[in-house]
PDB file of C-alpha atoms and ligand atoms in Angstrom:
ATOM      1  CA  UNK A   1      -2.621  37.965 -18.749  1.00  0.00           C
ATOM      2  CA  UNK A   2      -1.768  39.501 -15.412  1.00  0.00           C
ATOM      3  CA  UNK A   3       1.274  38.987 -14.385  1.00  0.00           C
ATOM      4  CA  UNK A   4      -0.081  36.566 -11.027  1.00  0.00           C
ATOM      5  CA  UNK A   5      -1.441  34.655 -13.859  1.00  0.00           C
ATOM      6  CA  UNK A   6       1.437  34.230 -15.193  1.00  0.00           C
ATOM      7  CA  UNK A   7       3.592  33.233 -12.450  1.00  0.00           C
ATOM      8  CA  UNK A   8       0.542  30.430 -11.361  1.00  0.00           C
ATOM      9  CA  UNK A   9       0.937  29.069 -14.901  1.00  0.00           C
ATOM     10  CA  UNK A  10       4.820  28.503 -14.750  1.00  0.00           C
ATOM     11  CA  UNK A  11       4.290  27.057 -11.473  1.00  0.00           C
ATOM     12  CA  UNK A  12       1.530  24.679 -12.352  1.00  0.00           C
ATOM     13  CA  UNK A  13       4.209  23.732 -15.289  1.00  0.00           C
ATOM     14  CA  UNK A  14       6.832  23.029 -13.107  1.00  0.00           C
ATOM     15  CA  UNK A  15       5.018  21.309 -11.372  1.00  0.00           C
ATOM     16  CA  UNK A  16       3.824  19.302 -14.433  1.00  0.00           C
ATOM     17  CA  UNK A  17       7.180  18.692 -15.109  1.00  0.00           C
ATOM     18  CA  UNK A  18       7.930  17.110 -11.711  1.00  0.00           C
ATOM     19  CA  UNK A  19       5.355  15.243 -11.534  1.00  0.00           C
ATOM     20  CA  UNK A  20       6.006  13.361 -14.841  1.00  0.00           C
ATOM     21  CA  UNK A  21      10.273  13.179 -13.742  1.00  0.00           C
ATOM     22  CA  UNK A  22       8.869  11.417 -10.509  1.00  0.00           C
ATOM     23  CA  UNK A  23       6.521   8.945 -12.334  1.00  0.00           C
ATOM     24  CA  UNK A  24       9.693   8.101 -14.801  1.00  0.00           C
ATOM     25  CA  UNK A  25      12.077   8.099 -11.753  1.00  0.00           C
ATOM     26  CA  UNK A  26       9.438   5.563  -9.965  1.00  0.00           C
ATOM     27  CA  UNK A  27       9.656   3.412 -13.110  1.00  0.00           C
ATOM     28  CA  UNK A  28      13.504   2.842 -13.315  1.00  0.00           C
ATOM     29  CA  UNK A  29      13.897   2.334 -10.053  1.00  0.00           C
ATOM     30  CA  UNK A  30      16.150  -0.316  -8.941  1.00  0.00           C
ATOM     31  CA  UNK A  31      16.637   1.617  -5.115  1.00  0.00           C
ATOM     32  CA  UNK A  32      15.919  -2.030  -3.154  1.00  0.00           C
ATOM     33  CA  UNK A  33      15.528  -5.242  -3.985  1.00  0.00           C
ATOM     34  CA  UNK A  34      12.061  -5.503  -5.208  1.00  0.00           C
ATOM     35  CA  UNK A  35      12.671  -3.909  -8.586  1.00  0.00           C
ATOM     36  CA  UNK A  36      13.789  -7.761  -9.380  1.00  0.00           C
ATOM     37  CA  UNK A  37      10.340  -8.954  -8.966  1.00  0.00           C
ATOM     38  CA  UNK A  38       8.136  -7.016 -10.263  1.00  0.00           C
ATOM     39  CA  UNK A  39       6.399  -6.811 -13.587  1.00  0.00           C
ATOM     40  CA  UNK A  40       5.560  -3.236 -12.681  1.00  0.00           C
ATOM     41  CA  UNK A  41       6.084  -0.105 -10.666  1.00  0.00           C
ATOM     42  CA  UNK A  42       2.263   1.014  -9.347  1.00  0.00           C
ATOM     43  CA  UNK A  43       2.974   4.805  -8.930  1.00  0.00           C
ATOM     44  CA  UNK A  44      -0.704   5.636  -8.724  1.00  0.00           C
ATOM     45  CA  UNK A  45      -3.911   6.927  -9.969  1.00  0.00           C
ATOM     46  CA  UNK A  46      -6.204   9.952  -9.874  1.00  0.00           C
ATOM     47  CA  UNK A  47      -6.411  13.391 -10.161  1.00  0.00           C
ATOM     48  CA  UNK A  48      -3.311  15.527  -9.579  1.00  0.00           C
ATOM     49  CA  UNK A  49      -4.728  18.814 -10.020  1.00  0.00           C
ATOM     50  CA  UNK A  50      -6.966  20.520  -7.145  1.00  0.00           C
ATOM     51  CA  UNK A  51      -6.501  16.995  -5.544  1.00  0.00           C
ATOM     52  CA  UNK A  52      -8.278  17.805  -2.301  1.00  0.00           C
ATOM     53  CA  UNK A  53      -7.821  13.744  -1.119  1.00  0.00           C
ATOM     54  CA  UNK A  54      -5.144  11.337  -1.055  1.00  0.00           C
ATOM     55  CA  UNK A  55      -5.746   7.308  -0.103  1.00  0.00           C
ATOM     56  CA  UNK A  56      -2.440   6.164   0.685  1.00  0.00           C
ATOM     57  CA  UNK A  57      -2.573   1.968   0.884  1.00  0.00           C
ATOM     58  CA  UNK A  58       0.591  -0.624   1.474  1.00  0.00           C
ATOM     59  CA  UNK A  59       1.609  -2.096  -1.459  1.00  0.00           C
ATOM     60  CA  UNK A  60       1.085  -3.290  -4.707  1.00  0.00           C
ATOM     61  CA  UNK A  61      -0.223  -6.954  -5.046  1.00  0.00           C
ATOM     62  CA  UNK A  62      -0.198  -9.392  -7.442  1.00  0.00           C
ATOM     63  CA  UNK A  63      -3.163  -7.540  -9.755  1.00  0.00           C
ATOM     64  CA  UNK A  64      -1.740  -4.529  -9.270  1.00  0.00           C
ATOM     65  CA  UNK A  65       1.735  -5.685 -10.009  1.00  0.00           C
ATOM     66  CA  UNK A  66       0.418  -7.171 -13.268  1.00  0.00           C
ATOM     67  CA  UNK A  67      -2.029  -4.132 -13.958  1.00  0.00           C
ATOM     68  CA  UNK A  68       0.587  -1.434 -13.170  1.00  0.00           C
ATOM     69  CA  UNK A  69      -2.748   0.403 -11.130  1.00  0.00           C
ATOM     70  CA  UNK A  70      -3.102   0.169  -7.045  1.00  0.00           C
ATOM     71  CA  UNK A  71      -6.297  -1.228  -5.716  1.00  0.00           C
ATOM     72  CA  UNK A  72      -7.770  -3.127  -8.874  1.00  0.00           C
ATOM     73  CA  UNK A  73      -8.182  -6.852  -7.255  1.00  0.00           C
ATOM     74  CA  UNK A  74     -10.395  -7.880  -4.378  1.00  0.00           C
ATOM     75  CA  UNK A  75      -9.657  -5.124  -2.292  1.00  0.00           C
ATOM     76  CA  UNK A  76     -10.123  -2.630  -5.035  1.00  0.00           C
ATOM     77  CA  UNK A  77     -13.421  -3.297  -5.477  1.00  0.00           C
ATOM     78  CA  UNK A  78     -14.068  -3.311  -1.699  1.00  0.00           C
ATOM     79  CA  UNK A  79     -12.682   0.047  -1.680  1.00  0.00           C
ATOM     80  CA  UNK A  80     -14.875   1.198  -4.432  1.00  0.00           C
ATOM     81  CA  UNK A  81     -17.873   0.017  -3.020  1.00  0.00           C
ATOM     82  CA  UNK A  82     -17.120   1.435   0.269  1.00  0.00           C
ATOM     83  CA  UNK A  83     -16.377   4.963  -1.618  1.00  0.00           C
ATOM     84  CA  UNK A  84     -19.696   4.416  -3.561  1.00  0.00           C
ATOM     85  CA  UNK A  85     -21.948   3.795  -0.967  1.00  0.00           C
ATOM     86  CA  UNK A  86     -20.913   7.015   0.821  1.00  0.00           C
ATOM     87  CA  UNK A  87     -21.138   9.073  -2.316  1.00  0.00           C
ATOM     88  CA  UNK A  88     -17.481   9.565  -3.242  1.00  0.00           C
ATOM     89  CA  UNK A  89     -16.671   8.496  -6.790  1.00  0.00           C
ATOM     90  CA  UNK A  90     -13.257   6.815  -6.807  1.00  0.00           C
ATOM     91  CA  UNK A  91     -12.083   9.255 -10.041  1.00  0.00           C
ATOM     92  CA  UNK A  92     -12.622  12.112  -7.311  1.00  0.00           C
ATOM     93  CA  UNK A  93      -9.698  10.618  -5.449  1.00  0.00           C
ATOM     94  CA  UNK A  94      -5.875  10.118  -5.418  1.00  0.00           C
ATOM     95  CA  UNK A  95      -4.719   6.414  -4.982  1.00  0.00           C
ATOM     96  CA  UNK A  96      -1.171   5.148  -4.160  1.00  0.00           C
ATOM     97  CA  UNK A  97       0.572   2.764  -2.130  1.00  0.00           C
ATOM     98  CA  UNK A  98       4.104   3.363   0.297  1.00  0.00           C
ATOM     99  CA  UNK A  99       5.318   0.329  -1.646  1.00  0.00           C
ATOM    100  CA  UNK A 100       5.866   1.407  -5.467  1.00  0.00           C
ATOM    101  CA  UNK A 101       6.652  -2.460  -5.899  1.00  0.00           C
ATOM    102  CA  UNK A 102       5.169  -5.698  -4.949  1.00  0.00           C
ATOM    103  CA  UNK A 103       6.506  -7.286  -2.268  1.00  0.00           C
ATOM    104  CA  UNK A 104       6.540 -11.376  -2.824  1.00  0.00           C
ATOM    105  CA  UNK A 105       5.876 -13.179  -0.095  1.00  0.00           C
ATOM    106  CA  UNK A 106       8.014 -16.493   1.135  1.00  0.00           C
ATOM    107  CA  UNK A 107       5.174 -18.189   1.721  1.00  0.00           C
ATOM    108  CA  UNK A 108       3.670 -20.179  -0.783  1.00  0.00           C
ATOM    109  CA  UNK A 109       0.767 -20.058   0.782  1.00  0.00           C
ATOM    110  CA  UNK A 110       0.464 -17.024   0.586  1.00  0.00           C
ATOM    111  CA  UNK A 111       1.118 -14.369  -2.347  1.00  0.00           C
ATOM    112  CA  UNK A 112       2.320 -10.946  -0.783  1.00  0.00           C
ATOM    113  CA  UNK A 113       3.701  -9.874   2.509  1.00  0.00           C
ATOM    114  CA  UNK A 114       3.912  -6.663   4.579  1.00  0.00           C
ATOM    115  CA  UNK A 115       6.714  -3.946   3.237  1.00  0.00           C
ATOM    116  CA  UNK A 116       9.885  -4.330   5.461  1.00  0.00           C
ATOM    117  CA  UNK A 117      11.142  -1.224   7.480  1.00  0.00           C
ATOM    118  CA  UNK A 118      14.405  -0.671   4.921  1.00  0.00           C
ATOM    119  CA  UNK A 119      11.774  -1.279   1.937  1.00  0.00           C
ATOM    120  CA  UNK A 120       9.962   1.252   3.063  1.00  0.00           C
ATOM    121  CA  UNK A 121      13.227   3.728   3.823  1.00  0.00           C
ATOM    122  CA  UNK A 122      14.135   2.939   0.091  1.00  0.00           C
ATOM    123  CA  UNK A 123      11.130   3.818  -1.555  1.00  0.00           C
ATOM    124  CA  UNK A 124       9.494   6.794   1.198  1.00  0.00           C
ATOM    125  CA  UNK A 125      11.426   9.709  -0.767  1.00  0.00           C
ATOM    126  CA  UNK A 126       8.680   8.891  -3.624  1.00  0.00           C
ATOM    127  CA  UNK A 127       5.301   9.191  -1.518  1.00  0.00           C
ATOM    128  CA  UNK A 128       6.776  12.281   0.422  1.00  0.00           C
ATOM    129  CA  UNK A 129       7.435  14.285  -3.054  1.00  0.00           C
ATOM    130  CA  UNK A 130       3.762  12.672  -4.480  1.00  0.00           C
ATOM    131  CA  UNK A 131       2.250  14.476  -1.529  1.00  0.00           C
ATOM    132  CA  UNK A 132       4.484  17.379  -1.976  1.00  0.00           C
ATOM    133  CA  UNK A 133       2.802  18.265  -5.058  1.00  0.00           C
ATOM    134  CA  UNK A 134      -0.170  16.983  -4.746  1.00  0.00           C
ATOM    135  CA  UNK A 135      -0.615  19.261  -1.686  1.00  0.00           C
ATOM    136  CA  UNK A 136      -4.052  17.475  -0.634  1.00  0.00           C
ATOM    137  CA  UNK A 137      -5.997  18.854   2.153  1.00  0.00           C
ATOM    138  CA  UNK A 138      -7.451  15.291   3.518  1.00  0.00           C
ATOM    139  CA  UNK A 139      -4.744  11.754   3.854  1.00  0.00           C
ATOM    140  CA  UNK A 140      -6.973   8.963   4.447  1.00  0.00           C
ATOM    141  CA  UNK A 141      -4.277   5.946   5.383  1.00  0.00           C
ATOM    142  CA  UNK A 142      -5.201   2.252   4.960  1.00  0.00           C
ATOM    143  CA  UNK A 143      -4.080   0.058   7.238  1.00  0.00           C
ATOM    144  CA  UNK A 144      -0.833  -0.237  10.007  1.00  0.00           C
ATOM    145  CA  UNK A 145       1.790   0.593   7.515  1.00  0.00           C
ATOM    146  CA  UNK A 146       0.626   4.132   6.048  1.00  0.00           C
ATOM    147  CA  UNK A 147      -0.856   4.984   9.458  1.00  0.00           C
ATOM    148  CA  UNK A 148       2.589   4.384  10.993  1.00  0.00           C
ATOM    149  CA  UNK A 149       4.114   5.881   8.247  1.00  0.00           C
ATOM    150  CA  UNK A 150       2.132   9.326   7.918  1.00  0.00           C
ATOM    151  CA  UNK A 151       1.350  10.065  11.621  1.00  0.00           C
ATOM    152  CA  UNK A 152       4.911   8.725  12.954  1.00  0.00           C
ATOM    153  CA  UNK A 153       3.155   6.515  15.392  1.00  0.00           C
ATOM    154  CA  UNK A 154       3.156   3.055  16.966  1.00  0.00           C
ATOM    155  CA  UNK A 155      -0.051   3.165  17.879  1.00  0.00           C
ATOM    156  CA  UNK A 156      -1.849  -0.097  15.766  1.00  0.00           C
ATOM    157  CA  UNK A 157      -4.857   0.644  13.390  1.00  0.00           C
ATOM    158  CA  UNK A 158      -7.713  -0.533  15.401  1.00  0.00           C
ATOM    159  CA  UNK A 159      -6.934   2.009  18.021  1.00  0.00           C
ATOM    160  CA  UNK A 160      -6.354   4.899  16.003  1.00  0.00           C
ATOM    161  CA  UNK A 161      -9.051   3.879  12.935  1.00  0.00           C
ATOM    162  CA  UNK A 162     -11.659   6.194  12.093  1.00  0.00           C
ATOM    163  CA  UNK A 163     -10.157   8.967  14.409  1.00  0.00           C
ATOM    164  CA  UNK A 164      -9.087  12.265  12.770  1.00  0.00           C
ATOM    165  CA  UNK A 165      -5.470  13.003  13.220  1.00  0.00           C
ATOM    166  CA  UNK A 166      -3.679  16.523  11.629  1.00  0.00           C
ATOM    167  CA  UNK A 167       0.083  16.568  10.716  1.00  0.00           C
ATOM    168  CA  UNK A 168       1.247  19.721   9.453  1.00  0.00           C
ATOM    169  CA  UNK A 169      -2.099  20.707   8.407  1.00  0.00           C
ATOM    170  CA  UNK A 170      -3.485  18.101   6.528  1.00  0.00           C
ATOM    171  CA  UNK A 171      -6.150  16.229   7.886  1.00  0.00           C
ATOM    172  CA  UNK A 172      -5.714  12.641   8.275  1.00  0.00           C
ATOM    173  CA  UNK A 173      -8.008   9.481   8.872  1.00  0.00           C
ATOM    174  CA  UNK A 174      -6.537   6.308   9.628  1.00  0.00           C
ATOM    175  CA  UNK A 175      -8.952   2.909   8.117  1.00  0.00           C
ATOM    176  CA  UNK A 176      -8.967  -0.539   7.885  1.00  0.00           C
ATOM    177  CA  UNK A 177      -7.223  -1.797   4.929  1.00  0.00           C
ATOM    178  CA  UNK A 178     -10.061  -3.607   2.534  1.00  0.00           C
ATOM    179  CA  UNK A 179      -7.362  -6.600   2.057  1.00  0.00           C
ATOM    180  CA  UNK A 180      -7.490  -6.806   6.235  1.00  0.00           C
ATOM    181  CA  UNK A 181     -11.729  -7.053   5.717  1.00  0.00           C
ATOM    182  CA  UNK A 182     -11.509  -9.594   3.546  1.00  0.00           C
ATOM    183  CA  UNK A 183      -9.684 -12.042   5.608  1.00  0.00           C
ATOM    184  CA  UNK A 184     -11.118 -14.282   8.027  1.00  0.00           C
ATOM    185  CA  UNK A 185     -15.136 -14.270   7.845  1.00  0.00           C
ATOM    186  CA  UNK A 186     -15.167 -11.657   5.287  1.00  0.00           C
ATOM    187  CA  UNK A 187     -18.537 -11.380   7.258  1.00  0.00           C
ATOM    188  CA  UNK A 188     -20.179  -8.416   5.430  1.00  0.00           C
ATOM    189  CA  UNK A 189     -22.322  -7.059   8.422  1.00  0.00           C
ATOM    190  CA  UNK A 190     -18.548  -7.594  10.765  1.00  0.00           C
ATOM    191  CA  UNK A 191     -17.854  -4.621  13.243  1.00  0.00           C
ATOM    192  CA  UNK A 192     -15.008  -4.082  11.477  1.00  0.00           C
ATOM    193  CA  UNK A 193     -16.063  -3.651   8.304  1.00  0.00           C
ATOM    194  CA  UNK A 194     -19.509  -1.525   9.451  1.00  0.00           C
ATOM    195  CA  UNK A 195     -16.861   0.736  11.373  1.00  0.00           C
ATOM    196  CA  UNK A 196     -15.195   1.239   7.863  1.00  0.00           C
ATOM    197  CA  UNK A 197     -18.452   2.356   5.861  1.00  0.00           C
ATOM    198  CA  UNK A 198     -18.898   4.762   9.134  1.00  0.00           C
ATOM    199  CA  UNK A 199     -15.219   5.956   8.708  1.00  0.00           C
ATOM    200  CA  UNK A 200     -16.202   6.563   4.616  1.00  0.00           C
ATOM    201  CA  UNK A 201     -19.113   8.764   5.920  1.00  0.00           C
ATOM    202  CA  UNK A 202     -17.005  10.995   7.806  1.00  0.00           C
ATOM    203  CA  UNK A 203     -14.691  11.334   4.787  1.00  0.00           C
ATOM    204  CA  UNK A 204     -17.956  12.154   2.677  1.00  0.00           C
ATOM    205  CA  UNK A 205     -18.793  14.601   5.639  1.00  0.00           C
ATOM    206  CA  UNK A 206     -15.326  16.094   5.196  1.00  0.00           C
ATOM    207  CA  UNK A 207     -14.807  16.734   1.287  1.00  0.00           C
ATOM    208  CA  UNK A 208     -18.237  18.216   0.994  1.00  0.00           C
ATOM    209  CA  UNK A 209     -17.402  20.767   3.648  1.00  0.00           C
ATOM    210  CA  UNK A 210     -14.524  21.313   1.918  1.00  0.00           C
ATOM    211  CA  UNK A 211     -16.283  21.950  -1.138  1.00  0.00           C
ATOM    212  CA  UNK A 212     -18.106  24.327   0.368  1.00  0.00           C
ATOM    213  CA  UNK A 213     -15.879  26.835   2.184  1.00  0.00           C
TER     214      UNK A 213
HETATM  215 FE1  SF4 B   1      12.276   1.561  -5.900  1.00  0.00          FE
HETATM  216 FE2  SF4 B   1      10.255   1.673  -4.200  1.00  0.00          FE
HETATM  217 FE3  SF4 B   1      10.281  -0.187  -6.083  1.00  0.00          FE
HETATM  218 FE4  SF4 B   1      11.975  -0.365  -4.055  1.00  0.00          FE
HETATM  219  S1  SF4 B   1       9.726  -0.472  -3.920  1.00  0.00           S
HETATM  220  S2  SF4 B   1      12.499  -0.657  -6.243  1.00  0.00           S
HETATM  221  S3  SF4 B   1      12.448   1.797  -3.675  1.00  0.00           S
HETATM  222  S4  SF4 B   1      10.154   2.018  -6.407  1.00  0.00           S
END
């Protein structure tokens, strides 16, 4: 074994190591008040080696609180079939949320709300070191709150949607949340949600010039 070889191989360990510390950190966390509502953390899901893309969502809801997994309710299986349509098997991608926990909503109408700013303060130390390691080269960000979060702007999701961004070179494409195309009409041939299936294909377009260069 050369000794390059060798050093990759400790490194890949270590960062093994860290990833698993993080994922056990993310589980005892009690760092805001939402550890006293949740049945589970949702630290993510997807490959973590040669991850070349990351989907970064809000938060957990109530599936994915009781599932321990981001994305497996309504919206899940929006996102999947927006992935699958433009060719991009969900497996092939890393899923998380800014949120670790579910954030209950007063409402009784209504069964989650939006992460609030100190929420978001408590728990952003844990995306930062997921993308850290995970070192991907594409950040596609779901909605206001990752968008906000990731590029550091104020700027709302429908202006910024579907328009590459690049922060510290990673390249970066702001969509509509699947839980925001659901609402409403959940009209299936809405502007919004045929802008989304366009903003997939340019994320197709994307990873399979990555794949080959
Ligand atoms: Fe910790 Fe984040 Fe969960 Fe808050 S949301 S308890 S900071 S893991």
């Amino acid at each position: 074994m050369s000794i390059n070889t060798e050093i990759e191989s400790a490194l890949e360990d270590l960062r093994k190591k860290a990833w698993s510390d993080l994922c056990g950190q993310v589980k005892a966390c009690t760092k805001c008040p939402l550890h006293r509502t949740r049945r589970n953390t949702v630290f993510g899901e997807g490959p973590t080696e040669n991850c070349r893309c990351v989907i970064i969502g809000e938060a957990p809801g109530v599936e994915e609180d009781r599932d321990g997994k981001p994305f497996v309710g309504k919206a899940g299986i929006l996102l999947n079939e927006i992935l699958s349509a433009n060719g991009i098997p969900r497996e092939s991608v890393y899923i998380m949320n800014v949120l670790k926990c579910r954030p209950p909503s007063d409402d009784p109408k209504k069964q989650n709300r939006p992460p609030k700013s100190d929420e978001i303060n408590a728990c952003k130390g844990y995306l930062e070191a997921q993308l850290l390691l995970l070192h991907p080269d594409i950040i596609v960000t779901m909605g206001n709150t990752p968008t906000k979060f990731i590029l550091e702007t104020d700027k709302g999701i429908t202006a910024i949607r579907g328009k590459w961004c690049d922060k510290r070179g990673i390249k970066i494409l702001p969509m509509f949340h699947p839980s925001y195309l659901l609402h409403g009409r959940n009209d299936p041939d809405s502007p919004d949600r045929l802008n989304t299936f366009a903003d997939a294909k340019k994320l197709k377009a994307a990873l399979d010039w990555l794949k080959s260069h």
